[in-house]
PDB file of C-alpha atoms in Angstrom:
ATOM      1  CA  MET A   1      -0.004   0.000   0.001  1.00  0.00           C
ATOM      2  CA  SER A   2       1.451   3.392  -1.021  1.00  0.00           C
ATOM      3  CA  ASP A   3       1.658   6.379   1.298  1.00  0.00           C
ATOM      4  CA  ASN A   4      -1.019   8.185  -0.738  1.00  0.00           C
ATOM      5  CA  GLU A   5      -3.672   5.522  -0.277  1.00  0.00           C
ATOM      6  CA  MET A   6      -6.296   6.262   2.352  1.00  0.00           C
ATOM      7  CA  ILE A   7      -7.394   3.627   4.810  1.00  0.00           C
ATOM      8  CA  ILE A   8     -11.199   3.594   5.120  1.00  0.00           C
ATOM      9  CA  ILE A   9     -12.606   2.066   8.275  1.00  0.00           C
ATOM     10  CA  GLU A  10     -16.238   1.138   7.948  1.00  0.00           C
ATOM     11  CA  ASN A  11     -18.398   1.467  11.033  1.00  0.00           C
ATOM     12  CA  PRO A  12     -19.907  -1.900  11.921  1.00  0.00           C
ATOM     13  CA  SER A  13     -23.664  -2.214  11.558  1.00  0.00           C
ATOM     14  CA  PRO A  14     -25.478  -1.874  14.898  1.00  0.00           C
ATOM     15  CA  THR A  15     -26.671  -5.079  16.494  1.00  0.00           C
ATOM     16  CA  PRO A  16     -30.402  -5.733  17.023  1.00  0.00           C
ATOM     17  CA  GLU A  17     -29.903  -5.027  20.735  1.00  0.00           C
ATOM     18  CA  GLU A  18     -28.257  -1.678  19.978  1.00  0.00           C
ATOM     19  CA  LEU A  19     -31.068  -0.781  17.588  1.00  0.00           C
ATOM     20  CA  VAL A  20     -33.668  -1.585  20.263  1.00  0.00           C
ATOM     21  CA  ALA A  21     -31.834   0.612  22.782  1.00  0.00           C
ATOM     22  CA  GLU A  22     -31.710   3.492  20.286  1.00  0.00           C
ATOM     23  CA  ILE A  23     -35.389   3.135  19.417  1.00  0.00           C
ATOM     24  CA  LYS A  24     -36.332   3.135  23.108  1.00  0.00           C
ATOM     25  CA  ARG A  25     -34.195   6.234  23.648  1.00  0.00           C
ATOM     26  CA  TYR A  26     -36.237   8.123  21.060  1.00  0.00           C
ATOM     27  CA  LEU A  27     -39.490   6.716  22.422  1.00  0.00           C
ATOM     28  CA  ASN A  28     -38.603   7.945  25.897  1.00  0.00           C
ATOM     29  CA  GLN A  29     -37.874  11.377  24.512  1.00  0.00           C
ATOM     30  CA  THR A  30     -41.298  11.292  22.832  1.00  0.00           C
ATOM     31  CA  ARG A  31     -42.856  10.369  26.185  1.00  0.00           C
ATOM     32  CA  GLU A  32     -41.304  13.370  27.908  1.00  0.00           C
ATOM     33  CA  ASN A  33     -42.426  15.602  25.053  1.00  0.00           C
ATOM     34  CA  ILE A  34     -46.013  14.365  25.338  1.00  0.00           C
ATOM     35  CA  ILE A  35     -46.107  15.009  29.079  1.00  0.00           C
ATOM     36  CA  GLU A  36     -44.614  18.466  28.670  1.00  0.00           C
ATOM     37  CA  ILE A  37     -47.046  19.326  25.854  1.00  0.00           C
ATOM     38  CA  GLY A  38     -49.891  18.108  28.069  1.00  0.00           C
ATOM     39  CA  ARG A  39     -48.769  20.360  30.905  1.00  0.00           C
ATOM     40  CA  LEU A  40     -48.562  23.361  28.580  1.00  0.00           C
ATOM     41  CA  LEU A  41     -52.031  22.603  27.198  1.00  0.00           C
ATOM     42  CA  ILE A  42     -53.440  22.472  30.733  1.00  0.00           C
ATOM     43  CA  GLN A  43     -51.988  25.938  31.384  1.00  0.00           C
ATOM     44  CA  ALA A  44     -53.276  27.240  28.058  1.00  0.00           C
ATOM     45  CA  LYS A  45     -56.799  25.943  28.621  1.00  0.00           C
ATOM     46  CA  LYS A  46     -57.001  27.885  31.877  1.00  0.00           C
ATOM     47  CA  GLN A  47     -56.219  31.091  30.011  1.00  0.00           C
ATOM     48  CA  VAL A  48     -58.375  30.620  26.908  1.00  0.00           C
ATOM     49  CA  ASN A  49     -61.825  32.173  27.140  1.00  0.00           C
ATOM     50  CA  HIS A  50     -64.675  29.797  27.920  1.00  0.00           C
ATOM     51  CA  GLY A  51     -66.142  28.286  24.783  1.00  0.00           C
ATOM     52  CA  GLU A  52     -63.135  29.105  22.617  1.00  0.00           C
ATOM     53  CA  TRP A  53     -60.911  26.121  23.453  1.00  0.00           C
ATOM     54  CA  GLY A  54     -61.686  24.112  20.337  1.00  0.00           C
ATOM     55  CA  LYS A  55     -61.162  27.098  18.042  1.00  0.00           C
ATOM     56  CA  TRP A  56     -57.952  28.078  19.832  1.00  0.00           C
ATOM     57  CA  LEU A  57     -56.553  24.571  19.360  1.00  0.00           C
ATOM     58  CA  ALA A  58     -57.486  24.457  15.668  1.00  0.00           C
ATOM     59  CA  ASP A  59     -56.085  27.932  14.953  1.00  0.00           C
ATOM     60  CA  ASN A  60     -52.853  27.657  16.917  1.00  0.00           C
ATOM     61  CA  ILE A  61     -51.811  24.002  17.188  1.00  0.00           C
ATOM     62  CA  ASP A  62     -53.973  22.115  14.677  1.00  0.00           C
ATOM     63  CA  PHE A  63     -55.220  19.804  17.473  1.00  0.00           C
ATOM     64  CA  THR A  64     -58.723  18.490  17.986  1.00  0.00           C
ATOM     65  CA  ILE A  65     -60.199  18.653  21.475  1.00  0.00           C
ATOM     66  CA  ARG A  66     -59.896  14.867  21.723  1.00  0.00           C
ATOM     67  CA  THR A  67     -56.180  14.905  20.864  1.00  0.00           C
ATOM     68  CA  ALA A  68     -55.524  17.674  23.383  1.00  0.00           C
ATOM     69  CA  ASP A  69     -57.429  15.744  26.042  1.00  0.00           C
ATOM     70  CA  ARG A  70     -55.177  12.705  25.535  1.00  0.00           C
ATOM     71  CA  PHE A  71     -52.024  14.799  25.995  1.00  0.00           C
ATOM     72  CA  MET A  72     -53.433  16.502  29.076  1.00  0.00           C
ATOM     73  CA  LYS A  73     -54.510  13.175  30.611  1.00  0.00           C
ATOM     74  CA  CYS A  74     -51.013  11.799  30.038  1.00  0.00           C
ATOM     75  CA  ALA A  75     -49.531  14.765  31.868  1.00  0.00           C
ATOM     76  CA  GLU A  76     -51.971  14.401  34.771  1.00  0.00           C
ATOM     77  CA  ARG A  77     -51.685  10.644  35.097  1.00  0.00           C
ATOM     78  CA  PHE A  78     -48.020   9.986  34.350  1.00  0.00           C
ATOM     79  CA  GLY A  79     -46.238  13.303  34.857  1.00  0.00           C
ATOM     80  CA  ASN A  80     -45.515  12.819  38.566  1.00  0.00           C
ATOM     81  CA  TRP A  81     -45.646   9.022  38.721  1.00  0.00           C
ATOM     82  CA  THR A  82     -42.086   7.742  39.052  1.00  0.00           C
ATOM     83  CA  ALA A  83     -43.035   4.131  38.274  1.00  0.00           C
ATOM     84  CA  SER A  84     -44.187   5.171  34.806  1.00  0.00           C
ATOM     85  CA  SER A  85     -40.849   6.671  33.800  1.00  0.00           C
ATOM     86  CA  ASN A  86     -39.967   3.676  31.584  1.00  0.00           C
ATOM     87  CA  LEU A  87     -43.203   3.794  29.611  1.00  0.00           C
ATOM     88  CA  ASN A  88     -43.171   4.954  26.016  1.00  0.00           C
ATOM     89  CA  SER A  89     -45.814   7.133  24.378  1.00  0.00           C
ATOM     90  CA  SER A  90     -47.779   4.234  22.872  1.00  0.00           C
ATOM     91  CA  GLN A  91     -47.968   2.483  26.230  1.00  0.00           C
ATOM     92  CA  MET A  92     -49.210   5.648  27.959  1.00  0.00           C
ATOM     93  CA  PHE A  93     -51.967   6.117  25.388  1.00  0.00           C
ATOM     94  CA  GLU A  94     -53.105   2.494  25.819  1.00  0.00           C
ATOM     95  CA  LEU A  95     -53.204   2.861  29.605  1.00  0.00           C
ATOM     96  CA  LEU A  96     -55.566   5.836  29.299  1.00  0.00           C
ATOM     97  CA  ALA A  97     -58.300   3.295  28.579  1.00  0.00           C
ATOM     98  CA  LEU A  98     -58.123   2.377  32.270  1.00  0.00           C
ATOM     99  CA  LYS A  99     -59.676   4.407  35.008  1.00  0.00           C
ATOM    100  CA  ALA A 100     -57.128   6.600  36.749  1.00  0.00           C
ATOM    101  CA  GLY A 101     -57.638   4.697  39.992  1.00  0.00           C
ATOM    102  CA  ASP A 102     -57.029   1.329  38.293  1.00  0.00           C
ATOM    103  CA  THR A 103     -53.846   2.249  36.431  1.00  0.00           C
ATOM    104  CA  GLU A 104     -51.397   1.743  39.283  1.00  0.00           C
ATOM    105  CA  GLU A 105     -53.074  -1.501  40.393  1.00  0.00           C
ATOM    106  CA  PHE A 106     -52.922  -2.841  36.822  1.00  0.00           C
ATOM    107  CA  PHE A 107     -49.280  -1.774  36.554  1.00  0.00           C
ATOM    108  CA  GLU A 108     -48.314  -3.531  39.797  1.00  0.00           C
ATOM    109  CA  SER A 109     -50.283  -6.704  39.037  1.00  0.00           C
ATOM    110  CA  LYS A 110     -48.488  -7.137  35.700  1.00  0.00           C
ATOM    111  CA  ALA A 111     -45.108  -6.622  37.332  1.00  0.00           C
ATOM    112  CA  ALA A 112     -46.000  -9.265  39.938  1.00  0.00           C
ATOM    113  CA  GLU A 113     -46.935 -11.681  37.120  1.00  0.00           C
ATOM    114  CA  GLY A 114     -43.510 -11.197  35.543  1.00  0.00           C
ATOM    115  CA  THR A 115     -44.923  -9.331  32.527  1.00  0.00           C
ATOM    116  CA  PRO A 116     -44.161  -5.659  33.267  1.00  0.00           C
ATOM    117  CA  VAL A 117     -46.076  -3.118  31.232  1.00  0.00           C
ATOM    118  CA  GLU A 118     -42.941  -1.422  29.947  1.00  0.00           C
ATOM    119  CA  ASN A 119     -41.941  -4.633  28.160  1.00  0.00           C
ATOM    120  CA  MET A 120     -45.271  -5.009  26.340  1.00  0.00           C
ATOM    121  CA  SER A 121     -45.961  -3.981  22.778  1.00  0.00           C
ATOM    122  CA  ALA A 122     -48.851  -1.578  22.237  1.00  0.00           C
ATOM    123  CA  ARG A 123     -50.937  -4.400  20.784  1.00  0.00           C
ATOM    124  CA  THR A 124     -50.284  -6.746  23.723  1.00  0.00           C
ATOM    125  CA  LEU A 125     -50.961  -3.985  26.206  1.00  0.00           C
ATOM    126  CA  ARG A 126     -54.240  -3.150  24.484  1.00  0.00           C
ATOM    127  CA  GLU A 127     -55.333  -6.770  24.831  1.00  0.00           C
ATOM    128  CA  GLU A 128     -54.259  -6.919  28.481  1.00  0.00           C
ATOM    129  CA  VAL A 129     -56.078  -3.682  29.297  1.00  0.00           C
ATOM    130  CA  LYS A 130     -59.254  -4.962  27.641  1.00  0.00           C
ATOM    131  CA  LYS A 131     -59.033  -8.232  29.550  1.00  0.00           C
ATOM    132  CA  TRP A 132     -58.484  -6.352  32.806  1.00  0.00           C
ATOM    133  CA  ARG A 133     -61.494  -4.116  32.190  1.00  0.00           C
ATOM    134  CA  ASP A 134     -63.703  -7.062  31.260  1.00  0.00           C
ATOM    135  CA  ASP A 135     -62.655  -8.942  34.391  1.00  0.00           C
ATOM    136  CA  ARG A 136     -63.373  -5.908  36.569  1.00  0.00           C
ATOM    137  CA  LYS A 137     -66.793  -5.485  34.999  1.00  0.00           C
ATOM    138  CA  THR A 138     -67.582  -9.136  35.683  1.00  0.00           C
ATOM    139  CA  VAL A 139     -66.612  -8.774  39.344  1.00  0.00           C
ATOM    140  CA  ARG A 140     -68.631  -5.581  39.747  1.00  0.00           C
ATOM    141  CA  LYS A 141     -71.594  -7.123  37.969  1.00  0.00           C
ATOM    142  CA  LYS A 142     -71.640 -10.009  40.424  1.00  0.00           C
ATOM    143  CA  SER A 143     -71.251  -7.780  43.470  1.00  0.00           C
ATOM    144  CA  GLU A 144     -73.732  -5.132  42.296  1.00  0.00           C
ATOM    145  CA  PRO A 145     -76.732  -6.774  40.595  1.00  0.00           C
ATOM    146  CA  MET A 146     -78.393  -4.810  37.826  1.00  0.00           C
ATOM    147  CA  GLN A 147     -81.359  -2.759  38.979  1.00  0.00           C
ATOM    148  CA  GLU A 148     -84.734  -4.040  37.982  1.00  0.00           C
ATOM    149  CA  ASN A 149     -85.842  -2.976  34.510  1.00  0.00           C
ATOM    150  CA  GLU A 150     -82.470  -1.336  33.785  1.00  0.00           C
ATOM    151  CA  PRO A 151     -81.649  -1.958  30.092  1.00  0.00           C
ATOM    152  CA  GLU A 152     -78.441  -3.728  29.101  1.00  0.00           C
ATOM    153  CA  ILE A 153     -76.136  -1.483  27.043  1.00  0.00           C
ATOM    154  CA  SER A 154     -73.992  -3.183  24.407  1.00  0.00           C
ATOM    155  CA  ASP A 155     -70.401  -2.166  23.637  1.00  0.00           C
ATOM    156  CA  GLU A 156     -71.579  -1.019  20.192  1.00  0.00           C
ATOM    157  CA  ASP A 157     -74.197   1.259  21.750  1.00  0.00           C
ATOM    158  CA  LEU A 158     -71.597   2.661  24.148  1.00  0.00           C
ATOM    159  CA  GLN A 159     -69.296   3.478  21.229  1.00  0.00           C
ATOM    160  CA  LYS A 160     -72.138   5.274  19.450  1.00  0.00           C
ATOM    161  CA  LEU A 161     -72.962   7.223  22.618  1.00  0.00           C
ATOM    162  CA  ASN A 162     -69.286   8.118  22.990  1.00  0.00           C
ATOM    163  CA  GLN A 163     -69.227   9.486  19.440  1.00  0.00           C
ATOM    164  CA  ILE A 164     -72.356  11.527  20.161  1.00  0.00           C
ATOM    165  CA  PHE A 165     -70.890  12.918  23.389  1.00  0.00           C
ATOM    166  CA  ASN A 166     -67.623  13.781  21.640  1.00  0.00           C
ATOM    167  CA  LEU A 167     -69.560  15.587  18.929  1.00  0.00           C
ATOM    168  CA  SER A 168     -71.604  17.366  21.584  1.00  0.00           C
ATOM    169  CA  ASN A 169     -68.413  18.459  23.346  1.00  0.00           C
ATOM    170  CA  GLU A 170     -67.027  19.939  20.134  1.00  0.00           C
ATOM    171  CA  LEU A 171     -70.311  21.657  19.322  1.00  0.00           C
ATOM    172  CA  SER A 172     -70.563  23.098  22.807  1.00  0.00           C
ATOM    173  CA  GLU A 173     -67.267  24.899  22.248  1.00  0.00           C
ATOM    174  CA  THR A 174     -68.702  26.950  19.389  1.00  0.00           C
ATOM    175  CA  GLU A 175     -70.197  30.369  20.077  1.00  0.00           C
ATOM    176  CA  TYR A 176     -73.047  29.859  17.577  1.00  0.00           C
ATOM    177  CA  PHE A 177     -74.193  26.655  19.271  1.00  0.00           C
ATOM    178  CA  LYS A 178     -74.084  28.294  22.707  1.00  0.00           C
ATOM    179  CA  ASN A 179     -76.221  31.209  21.500  1.00  0.00           C
ATOM    180  CA  VAL A 180     -78.810  28.862  19.955  1.00  0.00           C
ATOM    181  CA  VAL A 181     -79.084  26.838  23.162  1.00  0.00           C
ATOM    182  CA  LYS A 182     -79.328  29.984  25.294  1.00  0.00           C
ATOM    183  CA  LYS A 183     -82.136  31.386  23.110  1.00  0.00           C
ATOM    184  CA  TYR A 184     -84.011  28.094  23.143  1.00  0.00           C
ATOM    185  CA  ALA A 185     -83.682  27.844  26.920  1.00  0.00           C
ATOM    186  CA  GLU A 186     -85.106  31.316  27.378  1.00  0.00           C
ATOM    187  CA  ASN A 187     -88.180  30.458  25.304  1.00  0.00           C
ATOM    188  CA  ASN A 188     -88.651  26.881  26.497  1.00  0.00           C
ATOM    189  CA  PRO A 189     -87.576  26.643  30.167  1.00  0.00           C
ATOM    190  CA  ASP A 190     -89.836  23.677  30.978  1.00  0.00           C
ATOM    191  CA  THR A 191     -88.587  21.636  28.021  1.00  0.00           C
ATOM    192  CA  ILE A 192     -84.938  22.341  28.861  1.00  0.00           C
ATOM    193  CA  SER A 193     -85.550  21.250  32.441  1.00  0.00           C
ATOM    194  CA  GLN A 194     -87.023  17.942  31.219  1.00  0.00           C
ATOM    195  CA  TYR A 195     -84.094  17.420  28.826  1.00  0.00           C
ATOM    196  CA  ALA A 196     -81.656  17.947  31.697  1.00  0.00           C
ATOM    197  CA  THR A 197     -83.513  15.427  33.868  1.00  0.00           C
ATOM    198  CA  ASN A 198     -83.522  12.796  31.111  1.00  0.00           C
ATOM    199  CA  LEU A 199     -79.833  13.380  30.348  1.00  0.00           C
ATOM    200  CA  LEU A 200     -79.009  12.938  34.039  1.00  0.00           C
ATOM    201  CA  ARG A 201     -80.860   9.629  34.117  1.00  0.00           C
ATOM    202  CA  ILE A 202     -79.076   8.403  30.976  1.00  0.00           C
ATOM    203  CA  SER A 203     -75.681   9.442  32.381  1.00  0.00           C
ATOM    204  CA  GLN A 204     -76.335   7.661  35.662  1.00  0.00           C
ATOM    205  CA  SER A 205     -77.377   4.506  33.834  1.00  0.00           C
ATOM    206  CA  ILE A 206     -74.239   4.569  31.678  1.00  0.00           C
ATOM    207  CA  MET A 207     -71.978   5.147  34.683  1.00  0.00           C
ATOM    208  CA  ARG A 208     -73.527   2.238  36.561  1.00  0.00           C
ATOM    209  CA  TYR A 209     -72.897   0.024  33.548  1.00  0.00           C
ATOM    210  CA  ILE A 210     -69.291   1.177  33.098  1.00  0.00           C
ATOM    211  CA  ASN A 211     -68.435   0.841  36.800  1.00  0.00           C
ATOM    212  CA  ARG A 212     -69.449  -2.792  37.022  1.00  0.00           C
TER     213      ARG A 212
END
């Protein structure tokens, strides 16, 4: 080899283990970003005028109310919980399907079983969360019998109701919708009162079903 020839040393390809570590490093950064964004959104919501939250999100961040809610819930649920520090963003989002009071119990039970949440894929975690919720409903159903004549609500009906409630939440953030409701209430106070009573009954029925 002559003195003018250059020696090129190729960097070895990373091993699968090194790739996993690098991926997890970026996922953890994403987790911290989500929590910080959630905290900032919580602060912003307190300062935005009532009824303008949805518009403010669309104009400034291009977020829907539902997306913002997920970020804020992540900040509230995982921001100050040390045990969740190894979770990635996908795992946090899957855990939001649990009630806040059940999250830590679920987390600890999986660790005791030797299948810690932080080692689960998003798909596996989704299945485990669903199984956990179904088991809890079964236990609650046995301990709290359904009230007489209370209708059974299917999962499909609950999903439809959830879509309606989400739509209602977005509509309620618009100034036009608020003005229409206010005008209607002024002209039809008795009807509005009856609507409120019926909505309360429906909400109570749904909550009893969900809490089983």
